[in-house]
Short mmCIF file of C-alpha atoms in Angstrom, two decimals:
data_model
loop_
_atom_site.label_atom_id
_atom_site.label_comp_id
_atom_site.label_asym_id
_atom_site.label_seq_id
_atom_site.Cartn_x
_atom_site.Cartn_y
_atom_site.Cartn_z
CA UNK A 1 81.28 137.82 57.44
CA UNK A 2 80.95 141.17 55.66
CA UNK A 3 78.90 142.51 58.55
CA UNK A 4 81.98 142.47 60.75
CA UNK A 5 84.13 144.70 58.53
CA UNK A 6 84.29 148.41 59.22
CA UNK A 7 83.54 149.50 55.67
CA UNK A 8 80.72 152.00 56.34
CA UNK A 9 80.11 154.82 58.82
CA UNK A 10 77.68 152.58 60.70
CA UNK A 11 80.48 150.15 61.56
CA UNK A 12 83.58 152.33 61.38
CA UNK A 13 82.61 154.61 64.25
CA UNK A 14 79.91 152.68 66.08
CA UNK A 15 76.94 154.96 66.81
CA UNK A 16 77.44 157.90 64.47
CA UNK A 17 75.35 160.99 63.77
CA UNK A 18 72.88 160.69 60.93
CA UNK A 19 73.34 162.51 57.63
CA UNK A 20 76.40 164.67 57.00
CA UNK A 21 77.70 164.57 60.59
CA UNK A 22 79.83 161.45 60.26
CA UNK A 23 82.55 162.64 62.59
CA UNK A 24 82.84 163.30 66.29
CA UNK A 25 83.63 166.55 68.15
CA UNK A 26 87.12 166.67 66.62
CA UNK A 27 85.40 167.67 63.33
CA UNK A 28 84.57 171.06 64.79
CA UNK A 29 87.17 173.54 65.97
CA UNK A 30 87.61 174.08 69.68
CA UNK A 31 87.42 177.79 69.01
CA UNK A 32 83.94 177.37 67.61
CA UNK A 33 82.91 175.21 70.55
CA UNK A 34 84.24 177.74 73.06
CA UNK A 35 82.36 180.51 71.28
CA UNK A 36 79.19 178.38 71.33
CA UNK A 37 79.71 177.56 75.03
CA UNK A 38 80.33 181.20 75.94
CA UNK A 39 77.05 182.18 74.29
CA UNK A 40 75.14 179.53 76.25
CA UNK A 41 76.78 180.50 79.55
CA UNK A 42 76.01 184.16 78.87
CA UNK A 43 72.38 183.29 78.21
CA UNK A 44 72.25 181.35 81.48
CA UNK A 45 73.58 184.34 83.44
CA UNK A 46 70.98 186.64 81.86
CA UNK A 47 68.25 184.12 82.70
CA UNK A 48 69.37 183.96 86.34
CA UNK A 49 69.33 187.75 86.61
CA UNK A 50 65.83 187.83 85.10
CA UNK A 51 64.68 185.22 87.64
CA UNK A 52 66.23 187.27 90.45
CA UNK A 53 64.25 190.36 89.44
CA UNK A 54 61.03 188.48 88.66
CA UNK A 55 61.09 186.59 91.96
CA UNK A 56 61.27 189.80 93.99
CA UNK A 57 58.27 191.50 92.39
CA UNK A 58 56.17 188.41 91.66
CA UNK A 59 55.74 187.31 95.27
CA UNK A 60 54.89 190.78 96.46
CA UNK A 61 51.67 190.44 94.48
CA UNK A 62 50.54 187.63 96.80
CA UNK A 63 47.68 188.89 99.00
CA UNK A 64 48.28 188.80 102.73
CA UNK A 65 50.34 190.53 105.37
CA UNK A 66 53.29 188.43 106.60
CA UNK A 67 53.39 190.30 109.90
CA UNK A 68 49.72 189.70 110.73
CA UNK A 69 49.97 186.06 109.69
CA UNK A 70 52.97 185.47 111.95
CA UNK A 71 51.21 187.02 114.95
CA UNK A 72 48.68 184.19 114.67
CA UNK A 73 45.61 186.38 115.11
CA UNK A 74 46.74 187.61 118.54
CA UNK A 75 45.84 191.10 119.67
CA UNK A 76 48.86 193.15 118.68
CA UNK A 77 49.21 196.90 118.93
CA UNK A 78 50.04 199.07 115.95
CA UNK A 79 53.41 199.86 117.53
CA UNK A 80 54.26 196.15 117.76
CA UNK A 81 53.25 195.61 114.12
CA UNK A 82 55.48 198.51 113.08
CA UNK A 83 58.33 197.00 115.08
CA UNK A 84 57.91 193.67 113.27
CA UNK A 85 57.91 195.44 109.92
CA UNK A 86 61.12 197.27 110.82
CA UNK A 87 62.67 193.96 111.90
CA UNK A 88 61.77 192.34 108.56
CA UNK A 89 62.73 195.42 106.53
CA UNK A 90 59.17 195.82 105.23
CA UNK A 91 59.06 199.46 106.28
CA UNK A 92 61.67 200.41 103.67
CA UNK A 93 60.69 201.78 100.23
CA UNK A 94 60.23 199.08 97.61
CA UNK A 95 63.26 200.16 95.56
CA UNK A 96 65.46 199.97 98.67
CA UNK A 97 64.13 196.51 99.51
CA UNK A 98 64.88 195.47 95.92
CA UNK A 99 68.47 196.73 95.84
CA UNK A 100 69.15 195.19 99.26
CA UNK A 101 67.71 191.86 98.12
CA UNK A 102 69.69 191.81 94.86
CA UNK A 103 72.94 192.85 96.53
CA UNK A 104 72.70 190.13 99.17
CA UNK A 105 71.52 187.45 96.71
CA UNK A 106 74.50 188.06 94.43
CA UNK A 107 76.79 187.35 97.39
CA UNK A 108 74.92 184.16 98.34
CA UNK A 109 72.88 185.69 101.19
CA UNK A 110 69.21 184.84 100.56
CA UNK A 111 67.99 186.54 103.74
CA UNK A 112 66.38 185.29 106.94
CA UNK A 113 63.08 183.42 107.04
CA UNK A 114 60.28 185.28 108.80
CA UNK A 115 58.63 182.21 110.30
CA UNK A 116 61.71 180.09 111.12
CA UNK A 117 64.05 182.96 112.13
CA UNK A 118 66.87 181.11 110.36
CA UNK A 119 68.94 181.87 107.24
CA UNK A 120 67.10 180.81 104.08
CA UNK A 121 70.16 178.99 102.78
CA UNK A 122 70.19 176.86 105.98
CA UNK A 123 66.54 175.86 105.49
CA UNK A 124 67.25 174.93 101.86
CA UNK A 125 70.30 172.88 102.86
CA UNK A 126 68.29 171.12 105.56
CA UNK A 127 65.42 170.10 103.26
CA UNK A 128 67.42 169.38 100.08
CA UNK A 129 68.56 165.81 100.98
CA UNK A 130 64.95 164.75 101.59
CA UNK A 131 63.90 166.12 98.21
CA UNK A 132 66.83 164.45 96.46
CA UNK A 133 65.94 161.12 98.05
CA UNK A 134 62.33 161.27 96.84
CA UNK A 135 62.64 162.91 93.44
CA UNK A 136 66.06 161.39 92.71
CA UNK A 137 64.73 157.87 93.21
CA UNK A 138 61.72 158.65 91.04
CA UNK A 139 63.91 160.32 88.39
CA UNK A 140 66.12 157.25 87.94
CA UNK A 141 63.11 154.95 87.70
CA UNK A 142 60.93 156.98 85.32
CA UNK A 143 63.85 157.92 83.06
CA UNK A 144 64.99 154.31 82.69
CA UNK A 145 61.42 153.04 82.24
CA UNK A 146 60.49 155.78 79.76
CA UNK A 147 63.58 155.33 77.60
CA UNK A 148 63.28 151.54 77.56
CA UNK A 149 59.57 151.49 76.69
CA UNK A 150 59.95 154.41 74.25
CA UNK A 151 62.69 152.57 72.36
CA UNK A 152 60.72 149.34 72.14
CA UNK A 153 57.51 151.14 71.17
CA UNK A 154 59.23 153.02 68.33
CA UNK A 155 60.95 149.88 67.00
CA UNK A 156 57.62 148.04 67.01
CA UNK A 157 55.43 151.01 66.18
CA UNK A 158 51.87 150.28 65.16
CA UNK A 159 51.76 146.95 66.98
CA UNK A 160 49.55 146.17 69.97
CA UNK A 161 52.33 146.73 72.52
CA UNK A 162 53.12 150.14 71.06
CA UNK A 163 49.48 151.19 71.17
CA UNK A 164 49.08 149.99 74.76
CA UNK A 165 52.27 151.66 76.01
CA UNK A 166 51.52 154.93 74.23
CA UNK A 167 47.89 155.02 75.38
CA UNK A 168 48.79 154.32 79.01
CA UNK A 169 51.62 156.88 78.92
CA UNK A 170 49.32 159.59 77.53
CA UNK A 171 46.64 158.79 80.10
CA UNK A 172 48.95 158.88 83.11
CA UNK A 173 50.81 161.94 81.84
CA UNK A 174 47.53 163.86 81.74
CA UNK A 175 46.59 162.88 85.30
CA UNK A 176 47.26 165.59 87.94
CA UNK A 177 49.95 164.32 90.29
CA UNK A 178 48.14 165.50 93.43
CA UNK A 179 44.94 163.68 92.38
CA UNK A 180 46.81 160.43 91.73
CA UNK A 181 48.64 160.82 95.05
CA UNK A 182 45.36 161.27 96.94
CA UNK A 183 43.90 158.26 95.14
CA UNK A 184 46.87 156.09 96.14
CA UNK A 185 46.53 157.25 99.75
CA UNK A 186 42.85 156.33 99.79
CA UNK A 187 43.42 152.88 98.30
CA UNK A 188 46.76 151.81 99.77
CA UNK A 189 47.07 153.85 102.98
CA UNK A 190 43.54 154.16 104.31
CA UNK A 191 42.36 150.95 102.65
CA UNK A 192 39.45 150.42 100.29
CA UNK A 193 37.17 147.38 100.40
CA UNK A 194 39.27 144.21 100.43
CA UNK A 195 42.50 146.23 100.00
CA UNK A 196 44.02 146.89 103.45
CA UNK A 197 46.04 149.97 104.33
CA UNK A 198 49.60 148.94 103.52
CA UNK A 199 51.54 152.20 103.51
CA UNK A 200 51.76 155.34 105.68
CA UNK A 201 49.54 158.27 104.75
CA UNK A 202 52.44 160.72 104.80
CA UNK A 203 55.67 161.88 106.32
CA UNK A 204 59.16 160.49 105.91
CA UNK A 205 59.48 158.29 109.00
CA UNK A 206 57.42 156.87 111.85
CA UNK A 207 60.02 157.65 114.52
CA UNK A 208 61.77 155.45 117.02
CA UNK A 209 63.69 153.42 114.43
CA UNK A 210 67.46 153.18 114.17
CA UNK A 211 70.00 151.58 111.84
CA UNK A 212 68.61 149.26 109.20
CA UNK A 213 65.13 149.56 110.71
CA UNK A 214 65.24 153.30 109.99
CA UNK A 215 66.23 152.64 106.36
CA UNK A 216 63.29 150.25 105.94
CA UNK A 217 60.94 152.75 107.59
CA UNK A 218 61.97 155.55 105.21
CA UNK A 219 61.70 153.18 102.23
CA UNK A 220 58.19 152.24 103.39
CA UNK A 221 57.17 155.91 103.43
CA UNK A 222 58.88 156.41 100.06
CA UNK A 223 56.82 153.88 98.08
CA UNK A 224 53.61 155.80 97.34
CA UNK A 225 55.14 159.22 96.49
CA UNK A 226 57.71 157.54 94.21
CA UNK A 227 54.98 155.52 92.46
CA UNK A 228 53.02 158.75 91.97
CA UNK A 229 55.97 160.56 90.38
CA UNK A 230 56.99 157.61 88.20
CA UNK A 231 53.45 157.05 86.95
CA UNK A 232 52.96 160.71 85.99
CA UNK A 233 56.43 161.44 84.62
CA UNK A 234 57.58 158.34 82.71
CA UNK A 235 55.12 158.95 79.86
CA UNK A 236 56.86 162.17 78.81
CA UNK A 237 60.21 160.40 78.44
CA UNK A 238 58.57 157.51 76.60
CA UNK A 239 56.83 159.77 74.09
CA UNK A 240 59.90 161.95 73.40
CA UNK A 241 62.17 158.91 72.99
CA UNK A 242 59.66 157.17 70.74
CA UNK A 243 59.19 160.25 68.54
CA UNK A 244 62.94 160.89 68.18
CA UNK A 245 63.64 157.26 67.31
CA UNK A 246 60.83 157.14 64.73
CA UNK A 247 62.44 160.13 63.00
CA UNK A 248 65.71 158.21 62.74
CA UNK A 249 64.32 154.90 61.54
CA UNK A 250 64.17 155.83 57.85
CA UNK A 251 67.73 157.11 57.70
CA UNK A 252 70.14 155.75 55.08
CA UNK A 253 72.78 154.68 57.58
CA UNK A 254 70.30 152.28 59.22
CA UNK A 255 69.45 150.79 55.83
CA UNK A 256 73.17 150.34 55.20
CA UNK A 257 73.67 148.66 58.57
CA UNK A 258 70.82 146.24 57.89
CA UNK A 259 72.12 145.53 54.38
CA UNK A 260 75.43 144.46 55.91
CA UNK A 261 73.59 141.76 57.83
CA UNK A 262 73.55 143.30 61.32
CA UNK A 263 70.90 141.97 63.65
CA UNK A 264 67.90 144.23 64.13
CA UNK A 265 68.60 144.53 67.86
CA UNK A 266 72.19 145.59 67.13
CA UNK A 267 71.08 148.18 64.58
CA UNK A 268 68.72 149.67 67.14
CA UNK A 269 71.13 149.62 70.10
CA UNK A 270 74.37 150.70 68.37
CA UNK A 271 73.14 153.09 65.70
CA UNK A 272 69.54 154.28 65.93
CA UNK A 273 69.20 154.95 69.67
CA UNK A 274 72.46 156.94 70.15
CA UNK A 275 71.57 159.22 67.23
CA UNK A 276 68.07 159.85 68.56
CA UNK A 277 69.31 161.01 71.96
CA UNK A 278 69.32 164.81 71.56
CA UNK A 279 65.64 165.45 72.44
CA UNK A 280 65.82 162.87 75.22
CA UNK A 281 69.00 164.44 76.61
CA UNK A 282 67.19 167.79 76.81
CA UNK A 283 64.30 166.22 78.67
CA UNK A 284 66.57 164.26 81.03
CA UNK A 285 68.52 167.39 82.02
CA UNK A 286 65.33 169.43 82.48
CA UNK A 287 63.91 166.67 84.67
CA UNK A 288 67.20 166.52 86.56
CA UNK A 289 66.82 170.22 87.33
CA UNK A 290 63.29 169.57 88.55
CA UNK A 291 64.64 166.75 90.69
CA UNK A 292 66.76 169.26 92.58
CA UNK A 293 63.80 171.65 92.80
CA UNK A 294 61.44 169.01 94.09
CA UNK A 295 57.79 168.48 93.25
CA UNK A 296 55.65 170.84 95.31
CA UNK A 297 52.27 169.13 94.92
CA UNK A 298 53.47 165.59 95.58
CA UNK A 299 55.56 166.59 98.59
CA UNK A 300 52.60 168.54 99.97
CA UNK A 301 50.10 165.70 99.48
CA UNK A 302 52.40 163.17 101.17
CA UNK A 303 53.68 165.63 103.83
CA UNK A 304 57.22 164.92 102.67
CA UNK A 305 59.67 167.27 104.46
CA UNK A 306 61.46 168.50 101.33
CA UNK A 307 61.87 171.70 99.37
CA UNK A 308 58.42 171.41 97.79
CA UNK A 309 56.69 171.23 101.16
CA UNK A 310 58.86 174.07 102.44
CA UNK A 311 57.85 176.22 99.45
CA UNK A 312 54.18 175.56 100.19
CA UNK A 313 54.69 176.60 103.83
CA UNK A 314 56.47 179.75 102.73
CA UNK A 315 53.68 180.71 100.31
CA UNK A 316 51.01 180.36 103.00
CA UNK A 317 52.48 183.21 105.11
CA UNK A 318 53.90 184.63 102.72
CA UNK A 319 57.45 184.27 104.00
CA UNK A 320 59.01 186.51 101.37
CA UNK A 321 62.74 185.78 101.92
CA UNK A 322 62.13 182.02 101.98
CA UNK A 323 59.79 181.94 98.98
CA UNK A 324 62.14 184.18 96.98
CA UNK A 325 65.16 182.08 97.90
CA UNK A 326 63.43 178.82 96.98
CA UNK A 327 62.14 180.28 93.71
CA UNK A 328 65.66 181.39 92.80
CA UNK A 329 67.08 178.00 93.79
CA UNK A 330 64.48 176.09 91.75
CA UNK A 331 64.98 178.25 88.68
CA UNK A 332 68.77 178.11 88.99
CA UNK A 333 68.68 174.30 89.10
CA UNK A 334 66.68 174.14 85.86
CA UNK A 335 68.79 176.81 84.12
CA UNK A 336 72.05 175.10 85.08
CA UNK A 337 70.84 171.72 83.85
CA UNK A 338 69.56 173.23 80.59
CA UNK A 339 72.93 174.88 80.07
CA UNK A 340 74.76 171.60 80.70
CA UNK A 341 72.51 169.93 78.12
CA UNK A 342 73.33 172.68 75.61
CA UNK A 343 77.05 172.25 76.25
CA UNK A 344 76.74 168.49 75.79
CA UNK A 345 74.93 168.70 72.43
CA UNK A 346 78.02 169.33 70.25
CA UNK A 347 79.72 166.33 71.87
CA UNK A 348 76.81 164.15 70.76
CA UNK A 349 76.30 165.74 67.36
CA UNK A 350 78.91 168.17 65.96
CA UNK A 351 76.30 169.75 63.66
CA UNK A 352 74.83 171.52 66.68
CA UNK A 353 75.98 175.11 67.09
CA UNK A 354 77.47 175.49 63.61
#
């Protein structure tokens, strides 16, 4: 049948960019791509330096005295307070604290936590796997769900299913994550009316379990925080995917593909969706950066021992080295993922960066 012959861009190259970009990355010179990539990497370095400077001064505006907080309200003499300040380096002039902080940070030394008396990088390394387990699981689920429902909603836009999916996505996306988390705890942990308490109220494990029992215990604690994150976050992916695909649906190459007799499902899967990926790719990489950073409110509500909960603890003191280190780590994760998305764009659509 004529539909099987590779006589048009839609068939000759599979999923191809819309409009004039009918080729793949070979259509652009590697010199141009390297120049484009160097500009993006340079911008990322500048952003990291700006975060480094901002993080130092921003958290010194937080009210509170770390030394007095760490003494726990005990009667402490002025000499002892001065000794603590010397130990933490808080007696130095601000400019000296700043240069010391920047110099160490650029070598990978994020300082020592006031409250834990341990290197900040060790505390981050300790809590990171817990955050990746929670937010990584949620990321995979809400990305897959959002892209699938966004694609189907766009292809059937205006129908009842599209209106229901879009309305629910907008509603859940506007719900504060901490409020939804508390609501789930009340209903499914504490129990409400005929609904018994089925899940733990917080934490990552009950303790005393080993082997497969430990895995099941952690999974049991994981259910409610993952549901909270998926419910709040999937709507953004759905709406971006739907919008990008709607923009593609009137393109000439899709009309050509249909005219050749290709099934509607094949037109959507092989041609429309791949060419509508750029906005979704941006969102996926930004969310991936947030996955590394953790979700402070959700981890705090569910007492999950990850980076988000650690950041909340650090802010309450304030534990300046820890809060600065976490802030830098969070921002770096997002900047790196944004940069990777920028570097991937020309491989998806060679028009980018021209």
